[in-house]
Amino acid sequence: MISLYEASNLLATIRAHHGDAQISETDVRMFAAELMPSLTVDEARRAIVEYYSTARDRWCGAGDINSLVRAHRAKMRPSEAQIGRECEARGLEGDAAWLYRRNRMLGHAPDEAARLTAGARDPLALPPARPKRRREGGGFIGSLGLGDVVG
């Protein structure tokens, strides 16, 4: 999540392309709220540079930054065939291959994905059930018995 200070710097960079237009606190808060939560400052800066590297007749907005970062992340993601070859090379099958594939698609490096897969328990196992709390007292009636209520 980008802080308001970082968002104000990004917005100042954008506004510098358009004659240093003034920035209000409301502008910064709106801009920060529109950026995707997983965005890093470096990714946003690269997206702004990429956006303005071609002649544009409109301002770069948070949606433009989000779409450029998503496109860049998609290019960096390995293909299904590449992940399959990595699983074969590591001897992963079944649930371990599924967990490795999931970690790779989440953006982890091959070594980190293998480490996470090796250290994980069964990914399809359910967590143990937590015991239910025992209630104290008699509920909404209190300490009254059935005979006190009916009779």
GROMACS .gro file of C-alpha atoms in nm:
model
  151
    1MET     CA    1   0.000   0.000   0.000
    2ILE     CA    2   0.136   0.335  -0.100
    3SER     CA    3   0.143   0.603   0.170
    4LEU     CA    4  -0.007   0.948   0.119
    5TYR     CA    5   0.341   1.098   0.101
    6GLU     CA    6   0.441   0.857  -0.178
    7ALA     CA    7   0.111   0.917  -0.357
    8SER     CA    8   0.170   1.293  -0.340
    9ASN     CA    9   0.515   1.248  -0.497
   10LEU     CA   10   0.369   1.035  -0.777
   11LEU     CA   11   0.093   1.287  -0.836
   12ALA     CA   12   0.349   1.571  -0.841
   13THR     CA   13   0.543   1.379  -1.107
   14ILE     CA   14   0.228   1.353  -1.318
   15ARG     CA   15   0.139   1.716  -1.267
   16ALA     CA   16   0.491   1.821  -1.367
   17HIS     CA   17   0.410   1.701  -1.718
   18HIS     CA   18   0.118   1.943  -1.729
   19GLY     CA   19   0.266   2.273  -1.612
   20ASP     CA   20   0.305   2.196  -1.240
   21ALA     CA   21  -0.064   2.215  -1.158
   22GLN     CA   22  -0.136   2.252  -0.787
   23ILE     CA   23  -0.221   1.952  -0.576
   24SER     CA   24  -0.470   1.952  -0.290
   25GLU     CA   25  -0.492   1.703  -0.008
   26THR     CA   26  -0.820   1.577  -0.153
   27ASP     CA   27  -0.650   1.510  -0.488
   28VAL     CA   28  -0.380   1.305  -0.316
   29ARG     CA   29  -0.631   1.106  -0.108
   30MET     CA   30  -0.845   1.027  -0.414
   31PHE     CA   31  -0.540   0.930  -0.619
   32ALA     CA   32  -0.408   0.702  -0.342
   33ALA     CA   33  -0.750   0.539  -0.297
   34GLU     CA   34  -0.773   0.459  -0.668
   35LEU     CA   35  -0.433   0.287  -0.687
   36MET     CA   36  -0.439  -0.089  -0.644
   37PRO     CA   37  -0.328  -0.201  -0.295
   38SER     CA   38  -0.047  -0.430  -0.413
   39LEU     CA   39   0.121  -0.152  -0.612
   40THR     CA   40   0.475  -0.050  -0.519
   41VAL     CA   41   0.623   0.295  -0.570
   42ASP     CA   42   0.884   0.166  -0.816
   43GLU     CA   43   0.615   0.000  -1.028
   44ALA     CA   44   0.411   0.320  -1.027
   45ARG     CA   45   0.711   0.531  -1.129
   46ARG     CA   46   0.789   0.293  -1.416
   47ALA     CA   47   0.426   0.307  -1.529
   48ILE     CA   48   0.428   0.689  -1.527
   49VAL     CA   49   0.748   0.696  -1.731
   50GLU     CA   50   0.604   0.442  -1.975
   51TYR     CA   51   0.280   0.637  -2.004
   52TYR     CA   52   0.452   0.964  -2.087
   53SER     CA   53   0.716   0.804  -2.312
   54THR     CA   54   0.467   0.839  -2.596
   55ALA     CA   55   0.288   1.162  -2.679
   56ARG     CA   56  -0.035   1.177  -2.478
   57ASP     CA   57  -0.308   1.438  -2.493
   58ARG     CA   58  -0.453   1.357  -2.152
   59TRP     CA   59  -0.324   1.322  -1.798
   60CYS     CA   60  -0.204   0.993  -1.654
   61GLY     CA   61  -0.455   0.870  -1.400
   62ALA     CA   62  -0.456   0.599  -1.136
   63GLY     CA   63  -0.641   0.367  -1.375
   64ASP     CA   64  -0.369   0.410  -1.636
   65ILE     CA   65  -0.103   0.325  -1.378
   66ASN     CA   66  -0.298   0.021  -1.257
   67SER     CA   67  -0.346  -0.116  -1.609
   68LEU     CA   68   0.018  -0.062  -1.707
   69VAL     CA   69   0.140  -0.236  -1.391
   70ARG     CA   70  -0.100  -0.529  -1.446
   71ALA     CA   71   0.026  -0.565  -1.803
   72HIS     CA   72   0.388  -0.557  -1.686
   73ARG     CA   73   0.320  -0.816  -1.416
   74ALA     CA   74   0.147  -1.041  -1.670
   75LYS     CA   75   0.455  -1.030  -1.895
   76MET     CA   76   0.676  -1.128  -1.602
   77ARG     CA   77   0.458  -1.424  -1.506
   78PRO     CA   78   0.589  -1.756  -1.640
   79SER     CA   79   0.388  -1.957  -1.891
   80GLU     CA   80   0.210  -2.279  -1.800
   81ALA     CA   81   0.456  -2.475  -2.015
   82GLN     CA   82   0.754  -2.321  -1.835
   83ILE     CA   83   0.605  -2.401  -1.495
   84GLY     CA   84   0.538  -2.757  -1.612
   85ARG     CA   85   0.903  -2.796  -1.714
   86GLU     CA   86   1.013  -2.658  -1.376
   87CYS     CA   87   0.788  -2.908  -1.197
   88GLU     CA   88   0.932  -3.196  -1.401
   89ALA     CA   89   1.289  -3.083  -1.333
   90ARG     CA   90   1.215  -3.069  -0.958
   91GLY     CA   91   1.025  -3.398  -0.958
   92LEU     CA   92   0.700  -3.245  -0.831
   93GLU     CA   93   0.371  -3.425  -0.888
   94GLY     CA   94   0.013  -3.396  -0.769
   95ASP     CA   95  -0.056  -3.154  -0.487
   96ALA     CA   96   0.307  -3.045  -0.463
   97ALA     CA   97   0.306  -2.948  -0.832
   98TRP     CA   98  -0.021  -2.760  -0.782
   99LEU     CA   99   0.121  -2.566  -0.486
  100TYR     CA  100   0.443  -2.489  -0.677
  101ARG     CA  101   0.238  -2.365  -0.975
  102ARG     CA  102   0.027  -2.148  -0.744
  103ASN     CA  103   0.335  -1.992  -0.583
  104ARG     CA  104   0.491  -1.921  -0.923
  105MET     CA  105   0.171  -1.758  -1.049
  106LEU     CA  106   0.166  -1.541  -0.735
  107GLY     CA  107   0.501  -1.402  -0.846
  108HIS     CA  108   0.749  -1.601  -0.638
  109ALA     CA  109   1.088  -1.688  -0.787
  110PRO     CA  110   1.148  -2.057  -0.872
  111ASP     CA  111   1.373  -2.118  -0.570
  112GLU     CA  112   1.135  -1.944  -0.332
  113ALA     CA  113   0.835  -2.131  -0.474
  114ALA     CA  114   1.019  -2.463  -0.429
  115ARG     CA  115   1.109  -2.370  -0.071
  116LEU     CA  116   0.748  -2.278   0.009
  117THR     CA  117   0.624  -2.599  -0.150
  118ALA     CA  118   0.870  -2.816   0.042
  119GLY     CA  119   0.789  -2.650   0.374
  120ALA     CA  120   0.411  -2.658   0.332
  121ARG     CA  121   0.179  -2.917   0.474
  122ASP     CA  122  -0.088  -3.076   0.258
  123PRO     CA  123  -0.245  -2.777   0.074
  124LEU     CA  124  -0.585  -2.945   0.050
  125ALA     CA  125  -0.608  -3.053   0.415
  126LEU     CA  126  -0.857  -2.872   0.633
  127PRO     CA  127  -0.732  -2.702   0.947
  128PRO     CA  128  -0.831  -2.873   1.273
  129ALA     CA  129  -1.167  -2.768   1.411
  130ARG     CA  130  -1.160  -2.529   1.703
  131PRO     CA  131  -1.353  -2.635   2.010
  132LYS     CA  132  -1.675  -2.446   2.074
  133ARG     CA  133  -1.692  -2.212   2.369
  134ARG     CA  134  -1.905  -2.330   2.655
  135ARG     CA  135  -2.167  -2.079   2.755
  136GLU     CA  136  -2.203  -1.972   3.111
  137GLY     CA  137  -2.547  -1.910   3.257
  138GLY     CA  138  -2.883  -2.011   3.130
  139GLY     CA  139  -2.914  -1.797   2.821
  140PHE     CA  140  -3.172  -1.521   2.788
  141ILE     CA  141  -3.400  -1.668   3.055
  142GLY     CA  142  -3.124  -1.673   3.313
  143SER     CA  143  -3.142  -1.924   3.593
  144LEU     CA  144  -3.514  -1.999   3.555
  145GLY     CA  145  -3.610  -2.357   3.499
  146LEU     CA  146  -3.883  -2.491   3.272
  147GLY     CA  147  -4.118  -2.529   3.572
  148ASP     CA  148  -4.078  -2.160   3.660
  149VAL     CA  149  -4.165  -2.051   3.308
  150VAL     CA  150  -4.455  -2.286   3.233
  151GLY     CA  151  -4.609  -2.336   3.568
   0.00000   0.00000   0.00000
